[in-house]
mmCIF file of C-alpha atoms in Angstrom:
data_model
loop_
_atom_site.group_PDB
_atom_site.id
_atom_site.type_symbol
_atom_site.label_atom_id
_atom_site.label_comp_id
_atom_site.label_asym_id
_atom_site.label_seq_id
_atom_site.Cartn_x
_atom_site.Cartn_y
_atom_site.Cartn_z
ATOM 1 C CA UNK L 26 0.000 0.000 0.000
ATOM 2 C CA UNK L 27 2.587 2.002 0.962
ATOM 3 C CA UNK L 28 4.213 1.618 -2.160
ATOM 4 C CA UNK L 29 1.425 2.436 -4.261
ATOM 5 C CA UNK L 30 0.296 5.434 -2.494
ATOM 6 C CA UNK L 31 4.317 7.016 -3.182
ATOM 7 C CA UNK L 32 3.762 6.214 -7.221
ATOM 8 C CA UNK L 33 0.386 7.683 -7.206
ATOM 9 C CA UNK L 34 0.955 10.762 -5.392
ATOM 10 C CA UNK L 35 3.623 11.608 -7.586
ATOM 11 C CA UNK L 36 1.475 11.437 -10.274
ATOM 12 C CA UNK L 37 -1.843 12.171 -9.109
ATOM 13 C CA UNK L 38 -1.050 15.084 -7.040
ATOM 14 C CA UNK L 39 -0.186 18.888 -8.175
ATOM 15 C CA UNK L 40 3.129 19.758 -7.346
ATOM 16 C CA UNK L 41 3.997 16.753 -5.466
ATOM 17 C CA UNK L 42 7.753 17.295 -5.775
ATOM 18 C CA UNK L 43 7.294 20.592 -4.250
ATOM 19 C CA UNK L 44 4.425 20.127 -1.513
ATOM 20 C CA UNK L 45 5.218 16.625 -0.437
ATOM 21 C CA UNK L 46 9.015 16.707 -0.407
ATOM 22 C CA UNK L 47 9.193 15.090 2.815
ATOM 23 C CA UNK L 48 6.954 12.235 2.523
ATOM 24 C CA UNK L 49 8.245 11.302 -0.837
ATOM 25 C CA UNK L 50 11.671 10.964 0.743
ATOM 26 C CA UNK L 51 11.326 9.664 4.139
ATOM 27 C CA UNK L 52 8.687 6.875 2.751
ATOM 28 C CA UNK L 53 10.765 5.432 0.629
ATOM 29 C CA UNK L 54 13.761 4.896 3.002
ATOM 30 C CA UNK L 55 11.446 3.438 5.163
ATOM 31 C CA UNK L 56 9.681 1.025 2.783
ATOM 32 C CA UNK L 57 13.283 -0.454 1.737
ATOM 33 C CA UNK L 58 13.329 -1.196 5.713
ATOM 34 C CA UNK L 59 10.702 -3.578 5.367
ATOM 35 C CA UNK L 60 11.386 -5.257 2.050
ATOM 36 C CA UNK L 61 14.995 -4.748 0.556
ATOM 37 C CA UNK L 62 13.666 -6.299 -3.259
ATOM 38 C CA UNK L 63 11.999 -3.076 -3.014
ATOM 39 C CA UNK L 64 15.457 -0.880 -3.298
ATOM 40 C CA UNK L 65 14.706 0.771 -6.595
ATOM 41 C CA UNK L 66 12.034 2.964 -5.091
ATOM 42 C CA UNK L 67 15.069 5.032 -3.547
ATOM 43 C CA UNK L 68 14.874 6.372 -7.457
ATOM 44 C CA UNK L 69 11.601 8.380 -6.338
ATOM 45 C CA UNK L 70 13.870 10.393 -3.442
ATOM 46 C CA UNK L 71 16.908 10.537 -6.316
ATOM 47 C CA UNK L 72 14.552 12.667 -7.965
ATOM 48 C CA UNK L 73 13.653 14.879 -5.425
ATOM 49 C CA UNK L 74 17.333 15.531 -4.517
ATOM 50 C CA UNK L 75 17.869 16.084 -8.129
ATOM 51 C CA UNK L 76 15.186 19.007 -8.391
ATOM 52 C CA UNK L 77 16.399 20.311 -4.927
ATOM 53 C CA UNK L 78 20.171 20.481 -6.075
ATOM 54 C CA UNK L 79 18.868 22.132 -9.564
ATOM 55 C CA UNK L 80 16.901 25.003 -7.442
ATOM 56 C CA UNK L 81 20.108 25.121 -5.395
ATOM 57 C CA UNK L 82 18.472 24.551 -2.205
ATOM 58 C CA UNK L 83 21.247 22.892 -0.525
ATOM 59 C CA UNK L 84 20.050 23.314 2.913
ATOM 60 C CA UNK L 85 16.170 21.611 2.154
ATOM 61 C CA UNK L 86 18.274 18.816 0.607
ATOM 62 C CA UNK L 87 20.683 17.811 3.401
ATOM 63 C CA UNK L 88 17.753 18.170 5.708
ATOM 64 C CA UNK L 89 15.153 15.798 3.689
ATOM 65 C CA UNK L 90 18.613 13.328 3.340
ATOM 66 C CA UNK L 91 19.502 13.172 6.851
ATOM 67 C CA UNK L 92 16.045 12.587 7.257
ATOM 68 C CA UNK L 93 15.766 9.833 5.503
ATOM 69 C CA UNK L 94 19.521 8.679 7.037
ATOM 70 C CA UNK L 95 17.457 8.966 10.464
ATOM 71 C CA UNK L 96 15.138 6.435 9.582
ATOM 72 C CA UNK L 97 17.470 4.207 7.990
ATOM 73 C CA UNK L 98 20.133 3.851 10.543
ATOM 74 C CA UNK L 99 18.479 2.255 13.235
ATOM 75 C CA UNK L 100 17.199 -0.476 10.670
ATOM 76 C CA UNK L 101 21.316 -1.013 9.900
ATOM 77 C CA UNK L 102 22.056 -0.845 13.326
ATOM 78 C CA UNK L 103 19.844 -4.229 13.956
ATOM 79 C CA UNK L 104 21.243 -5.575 11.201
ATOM 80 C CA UNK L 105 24.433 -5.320 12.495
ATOM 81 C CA UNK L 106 23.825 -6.218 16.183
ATOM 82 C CA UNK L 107 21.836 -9.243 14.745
ATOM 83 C CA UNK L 108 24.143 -10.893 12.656
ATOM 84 C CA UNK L 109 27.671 -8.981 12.374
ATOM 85 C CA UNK L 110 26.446 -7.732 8.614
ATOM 86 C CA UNK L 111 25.541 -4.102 7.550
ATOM 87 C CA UNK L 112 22.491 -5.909 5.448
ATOM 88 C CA UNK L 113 21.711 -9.301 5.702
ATOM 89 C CA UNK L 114 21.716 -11.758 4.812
ATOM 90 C CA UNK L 115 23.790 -9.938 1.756
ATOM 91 C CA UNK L 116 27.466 -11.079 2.546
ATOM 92 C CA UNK L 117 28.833 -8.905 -0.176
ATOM 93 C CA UNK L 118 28.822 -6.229 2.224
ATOM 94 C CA UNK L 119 31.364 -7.396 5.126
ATOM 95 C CA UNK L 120 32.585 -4.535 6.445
ATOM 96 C CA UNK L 121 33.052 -5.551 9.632
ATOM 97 C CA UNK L 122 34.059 -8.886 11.755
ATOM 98 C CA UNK L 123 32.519 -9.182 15.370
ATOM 99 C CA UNK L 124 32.865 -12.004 17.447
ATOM 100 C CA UNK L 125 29.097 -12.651 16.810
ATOM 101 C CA UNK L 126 29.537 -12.393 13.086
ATOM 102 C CA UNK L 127 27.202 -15.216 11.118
ATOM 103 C CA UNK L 128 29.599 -17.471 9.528
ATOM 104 C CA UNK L 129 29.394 -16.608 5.572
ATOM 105 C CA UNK L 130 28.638 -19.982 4.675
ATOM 106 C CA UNK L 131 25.039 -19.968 6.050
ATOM 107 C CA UNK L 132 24.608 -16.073 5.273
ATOM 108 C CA UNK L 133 24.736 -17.243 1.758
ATOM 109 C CA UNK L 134 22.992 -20.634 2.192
ATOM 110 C CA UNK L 135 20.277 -18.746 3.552
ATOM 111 C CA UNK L 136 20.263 -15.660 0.727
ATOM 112 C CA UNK L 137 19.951 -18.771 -1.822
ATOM 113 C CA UNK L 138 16.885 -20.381 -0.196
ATOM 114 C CA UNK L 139 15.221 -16.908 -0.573
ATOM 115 C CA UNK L 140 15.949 -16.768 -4.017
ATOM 116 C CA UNK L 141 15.201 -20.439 -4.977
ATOM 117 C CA UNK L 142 12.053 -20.818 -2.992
ATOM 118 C CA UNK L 143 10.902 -17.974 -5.221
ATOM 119 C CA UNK L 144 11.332 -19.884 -7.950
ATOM 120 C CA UNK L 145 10.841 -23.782 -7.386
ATOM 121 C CA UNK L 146 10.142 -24.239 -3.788
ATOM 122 C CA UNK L 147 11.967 -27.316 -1.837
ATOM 123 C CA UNK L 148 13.812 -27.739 -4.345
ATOM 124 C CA UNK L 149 17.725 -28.166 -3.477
ATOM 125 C CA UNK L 150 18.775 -24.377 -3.964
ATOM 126 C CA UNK L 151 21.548 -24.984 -5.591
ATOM 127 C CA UNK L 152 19.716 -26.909 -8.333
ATOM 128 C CA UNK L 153 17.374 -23.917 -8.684
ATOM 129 C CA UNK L 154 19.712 -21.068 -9.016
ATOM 130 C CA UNK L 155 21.732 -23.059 -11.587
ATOM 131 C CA UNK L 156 18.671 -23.459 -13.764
ATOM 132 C CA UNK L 157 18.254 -21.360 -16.712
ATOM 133 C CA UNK L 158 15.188 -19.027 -17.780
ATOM 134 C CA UNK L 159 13.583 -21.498 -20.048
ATOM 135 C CA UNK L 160 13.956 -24.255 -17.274
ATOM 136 C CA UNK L 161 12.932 -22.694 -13.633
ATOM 137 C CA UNK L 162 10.157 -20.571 -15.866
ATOM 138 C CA UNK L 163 8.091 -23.487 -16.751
ATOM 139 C CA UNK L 164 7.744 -25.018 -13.274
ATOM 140 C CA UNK L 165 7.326 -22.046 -12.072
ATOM 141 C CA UNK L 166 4.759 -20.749 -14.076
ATOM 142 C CA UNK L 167 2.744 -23.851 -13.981
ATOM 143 C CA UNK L 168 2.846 -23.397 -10.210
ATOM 144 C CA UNK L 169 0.883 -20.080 -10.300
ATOM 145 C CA UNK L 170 -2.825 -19.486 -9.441
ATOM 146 C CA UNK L 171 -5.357 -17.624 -12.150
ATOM 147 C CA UNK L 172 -5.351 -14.601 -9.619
ATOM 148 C CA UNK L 173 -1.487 -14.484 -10.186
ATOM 149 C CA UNK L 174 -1.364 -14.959 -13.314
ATOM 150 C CA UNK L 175 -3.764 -11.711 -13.897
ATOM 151 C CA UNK L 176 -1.807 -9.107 -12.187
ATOM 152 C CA UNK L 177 1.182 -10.581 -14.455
ATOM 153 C CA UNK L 178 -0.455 -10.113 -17.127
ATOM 154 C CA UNK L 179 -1.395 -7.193 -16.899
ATOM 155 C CA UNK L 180 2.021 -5.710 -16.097
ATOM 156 C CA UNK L 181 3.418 -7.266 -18.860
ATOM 157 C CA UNK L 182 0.965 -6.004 -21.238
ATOM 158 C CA UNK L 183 2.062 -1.953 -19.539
ATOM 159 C CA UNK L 184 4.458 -1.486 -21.738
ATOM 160 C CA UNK L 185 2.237 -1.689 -25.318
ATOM 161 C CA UNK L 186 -0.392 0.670 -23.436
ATOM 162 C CA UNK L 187 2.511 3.328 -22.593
ATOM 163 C CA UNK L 188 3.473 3.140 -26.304
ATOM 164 C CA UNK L 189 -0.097 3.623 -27.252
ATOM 165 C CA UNK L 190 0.131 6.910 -24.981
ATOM 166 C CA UNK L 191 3.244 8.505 -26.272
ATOM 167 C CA UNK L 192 1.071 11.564 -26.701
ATOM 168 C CA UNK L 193 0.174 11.693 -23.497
ATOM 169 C CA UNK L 194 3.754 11.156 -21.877
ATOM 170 C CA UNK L 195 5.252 14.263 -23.766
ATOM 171 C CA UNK L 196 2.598 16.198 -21.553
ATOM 172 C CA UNK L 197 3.045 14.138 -18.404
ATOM 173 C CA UNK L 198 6.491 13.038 -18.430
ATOM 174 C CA UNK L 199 6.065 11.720 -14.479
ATOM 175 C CA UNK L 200 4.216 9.143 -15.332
ATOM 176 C CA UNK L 201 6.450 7.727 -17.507
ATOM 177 C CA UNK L 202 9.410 8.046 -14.825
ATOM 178 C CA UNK L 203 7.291 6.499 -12.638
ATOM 179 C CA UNK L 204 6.137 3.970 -14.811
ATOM 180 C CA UNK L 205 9.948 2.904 -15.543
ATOM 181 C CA UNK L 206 10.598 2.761 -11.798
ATOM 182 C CA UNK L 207 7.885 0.520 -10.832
ATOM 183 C CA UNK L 208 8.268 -1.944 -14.060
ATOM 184 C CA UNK L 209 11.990 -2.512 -13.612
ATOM 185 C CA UNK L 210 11.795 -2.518 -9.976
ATOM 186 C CA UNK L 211 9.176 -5.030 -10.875
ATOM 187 C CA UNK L 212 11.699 -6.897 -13.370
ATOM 188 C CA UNK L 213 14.476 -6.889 -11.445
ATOM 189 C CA UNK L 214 12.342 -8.967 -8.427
ATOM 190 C CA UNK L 215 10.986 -11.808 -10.775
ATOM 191 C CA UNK L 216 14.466 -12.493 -12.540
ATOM 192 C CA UNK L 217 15.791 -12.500 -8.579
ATOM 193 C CA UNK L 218 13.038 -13.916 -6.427
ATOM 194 C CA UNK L 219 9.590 -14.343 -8.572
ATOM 195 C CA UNK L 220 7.083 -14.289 -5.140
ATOM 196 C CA UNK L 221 4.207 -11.667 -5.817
ATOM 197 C CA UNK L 222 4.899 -10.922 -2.287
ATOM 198 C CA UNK L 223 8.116 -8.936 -3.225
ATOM 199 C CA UNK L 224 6.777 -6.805 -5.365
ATOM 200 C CA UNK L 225 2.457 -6.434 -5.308
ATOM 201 C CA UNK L 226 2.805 -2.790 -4.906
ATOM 202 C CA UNK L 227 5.383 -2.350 -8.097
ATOM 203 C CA UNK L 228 3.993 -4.731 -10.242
ATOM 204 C CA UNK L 229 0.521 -3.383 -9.176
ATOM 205 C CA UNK L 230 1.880 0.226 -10.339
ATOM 206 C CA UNK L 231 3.177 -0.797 -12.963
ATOM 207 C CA UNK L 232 -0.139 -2.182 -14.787
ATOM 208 C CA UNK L 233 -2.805 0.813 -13.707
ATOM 209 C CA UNK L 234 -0.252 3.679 -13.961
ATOM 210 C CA UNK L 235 -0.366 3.387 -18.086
ATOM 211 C CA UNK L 236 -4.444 3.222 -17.690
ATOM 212 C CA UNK L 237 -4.677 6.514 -16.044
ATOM 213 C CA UNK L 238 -3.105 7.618 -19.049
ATOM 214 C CA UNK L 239 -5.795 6.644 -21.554
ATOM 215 C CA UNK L 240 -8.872 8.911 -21.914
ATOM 216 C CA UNK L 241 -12.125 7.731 -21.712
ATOM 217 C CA UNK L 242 -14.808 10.399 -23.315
ATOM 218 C CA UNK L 243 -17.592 8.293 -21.793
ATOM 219 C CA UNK L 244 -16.639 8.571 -18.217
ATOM 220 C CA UNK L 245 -15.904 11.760 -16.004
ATOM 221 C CA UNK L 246 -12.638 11.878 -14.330
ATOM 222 C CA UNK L 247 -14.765 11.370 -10.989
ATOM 223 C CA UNK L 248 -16.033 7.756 -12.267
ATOM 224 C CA UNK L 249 -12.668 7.163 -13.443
ATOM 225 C CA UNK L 250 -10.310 7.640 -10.734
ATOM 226 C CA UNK L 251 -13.373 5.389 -8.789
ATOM 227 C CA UNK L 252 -12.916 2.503 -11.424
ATOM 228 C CA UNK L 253 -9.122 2.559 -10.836
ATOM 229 C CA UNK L 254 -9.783 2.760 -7.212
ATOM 230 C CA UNK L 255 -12.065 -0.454 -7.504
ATOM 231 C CA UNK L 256 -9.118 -2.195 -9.733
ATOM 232 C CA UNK L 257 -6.523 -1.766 -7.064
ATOM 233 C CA UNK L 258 -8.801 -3.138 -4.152
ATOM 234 C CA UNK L 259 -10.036 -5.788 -6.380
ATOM 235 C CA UNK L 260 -6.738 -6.995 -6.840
ATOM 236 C CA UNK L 261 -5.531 -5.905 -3.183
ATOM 237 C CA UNK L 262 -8.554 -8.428 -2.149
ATOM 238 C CA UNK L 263 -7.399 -11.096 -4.404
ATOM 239 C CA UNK L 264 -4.041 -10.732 -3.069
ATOM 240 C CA UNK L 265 -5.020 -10.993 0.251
ATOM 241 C CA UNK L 266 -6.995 -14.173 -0.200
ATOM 242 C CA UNK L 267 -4.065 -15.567 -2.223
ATOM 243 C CA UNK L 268 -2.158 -15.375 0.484
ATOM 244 C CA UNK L 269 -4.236 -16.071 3.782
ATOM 245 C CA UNK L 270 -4.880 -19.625 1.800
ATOM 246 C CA UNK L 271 -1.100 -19.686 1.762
ATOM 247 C CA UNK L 272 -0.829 -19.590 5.095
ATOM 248 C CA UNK L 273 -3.425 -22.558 5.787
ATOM 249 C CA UNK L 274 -1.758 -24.860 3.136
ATOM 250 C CA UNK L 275 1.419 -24.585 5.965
ATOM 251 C CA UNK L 276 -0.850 -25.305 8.492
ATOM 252 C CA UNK L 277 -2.873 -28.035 6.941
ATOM 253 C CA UNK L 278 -1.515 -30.049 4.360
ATOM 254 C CA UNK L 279 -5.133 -30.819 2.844
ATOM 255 C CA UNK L 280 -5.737 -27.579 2.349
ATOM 256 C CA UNK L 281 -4.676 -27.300 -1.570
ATOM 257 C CA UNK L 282 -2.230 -24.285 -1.991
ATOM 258 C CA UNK L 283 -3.437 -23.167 -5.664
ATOM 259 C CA UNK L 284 -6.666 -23.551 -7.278
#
């Protein structure tokens, strides 16, 4: 939600760059607390330093950064405390070496479970990272549920509906940085760690953002924004389901996990 509500106010809102500096920073930071796949979002904040810098307001820009360093550190600091690693389980970044310090070994055994479970779950994750596209794709994609499927869909077909609105992107070039954001943030996750749960609100972005571009003459902007409104909790809803029968497949193993 969180994630959707940054895209959308940047292009839904007036002068969003200018009235909701803050927000559009600090948000951001925050969200890449709670789900790391989720780092290219920190290109919505870029931006806002960007237009800062190029207004020469250097003092609004070191504030809104060291705002966003304020919520940021203390989500490092655990990280370190926790496991000896400035992000984890990333072992790339070993910058330090405390006596608690996770041994490598299982930092990375446990990175590559993430990424493999995404893709073909209890399957031996070395088997499933070695795998090329045309190999893990199948089995994964036979794997998915209808509601899945929809949202990818969907996203996929954003692209051909953004061409369709060059027009309209020469007069409202935000939503076409926005756009790009969400669909490669949105790449980016399913080449790494296809679970919808890494990246609903991007990929969710990513297929309604070109729609608000198309003009319908036979509804008011009123009915309009109301339809997309409906889309997003429809799918929200779906989402939700998706996943609460998720959790009772763990729980019960008669309880089928896709239908």
């Amino acid at each position: 939600i969180l994630i959707c509500y940054i895209f959308f106010s940047c292009i839904l809102e007036k002068d969003s760059f200018t009235k909701r500096q803050l927000a559009l920073c600090i948000i951001p930071f925050f969200i890449i607390t709670l789900k790391l796949s989720l780092a290219f979002i920190f290109l919505i904040p870029l931006l806002v330093f960007f237009l800062q810098l190029k207004k020469r307001d250097y003092r609004r820009t070191v504030f809104i950064f060291v705002c966003g360093l304020i919520v940021s550190l203390p989500w490092l600091y655990r990280f370190v405390i926790l496991s000896g690693y400035l992000i984890y389980p990333f072992p790339d970044i070993d910058i330090f070496s405390f006596d608690w310090k996770i041994p490598v070994e299982m930092v990375e055994d446990e990175r590559n479970w993430i990424y493999s479970w995404a893709k073909i779950p209890h399957l031996n994750p070395e088997m499933a990272l070695a795998m090329p596209f045309d190999e893990w794709f199948p089995i994964w994609f036979s794997k998915q549920s209808d509601e899945y499927l929809q949202i990818y869909y969907l996203a996929l077909a954003s692209p051909l509906l953004m061409l369709f609105c060059i027009k309209k992107i020469k007069q409202k070039p935000m939503h076409l940085y926005v756009w790009l954001v969400a669909f490669v943030s949105s790449i980016y996750t399913f080449y790494t760690a296809p679970d919808l749960r890494f990246m609903f609100g991007t990929i969710i972005s990513a297929a309604i953002i070109p729609l608000l571009l198309i003009d319908f003459p036979f509804l008011n902007k009123l009915i309009f924004k109301v339809m997309a409104y409906v889309i997003f909790g429809y799918f929200f809803f779906d989402y939700f389901l998706i996943e609460l029968r998720a959790v009772k497949a763990y729980q019960d193993k008669d309880t089928p996990l896709y239908t």
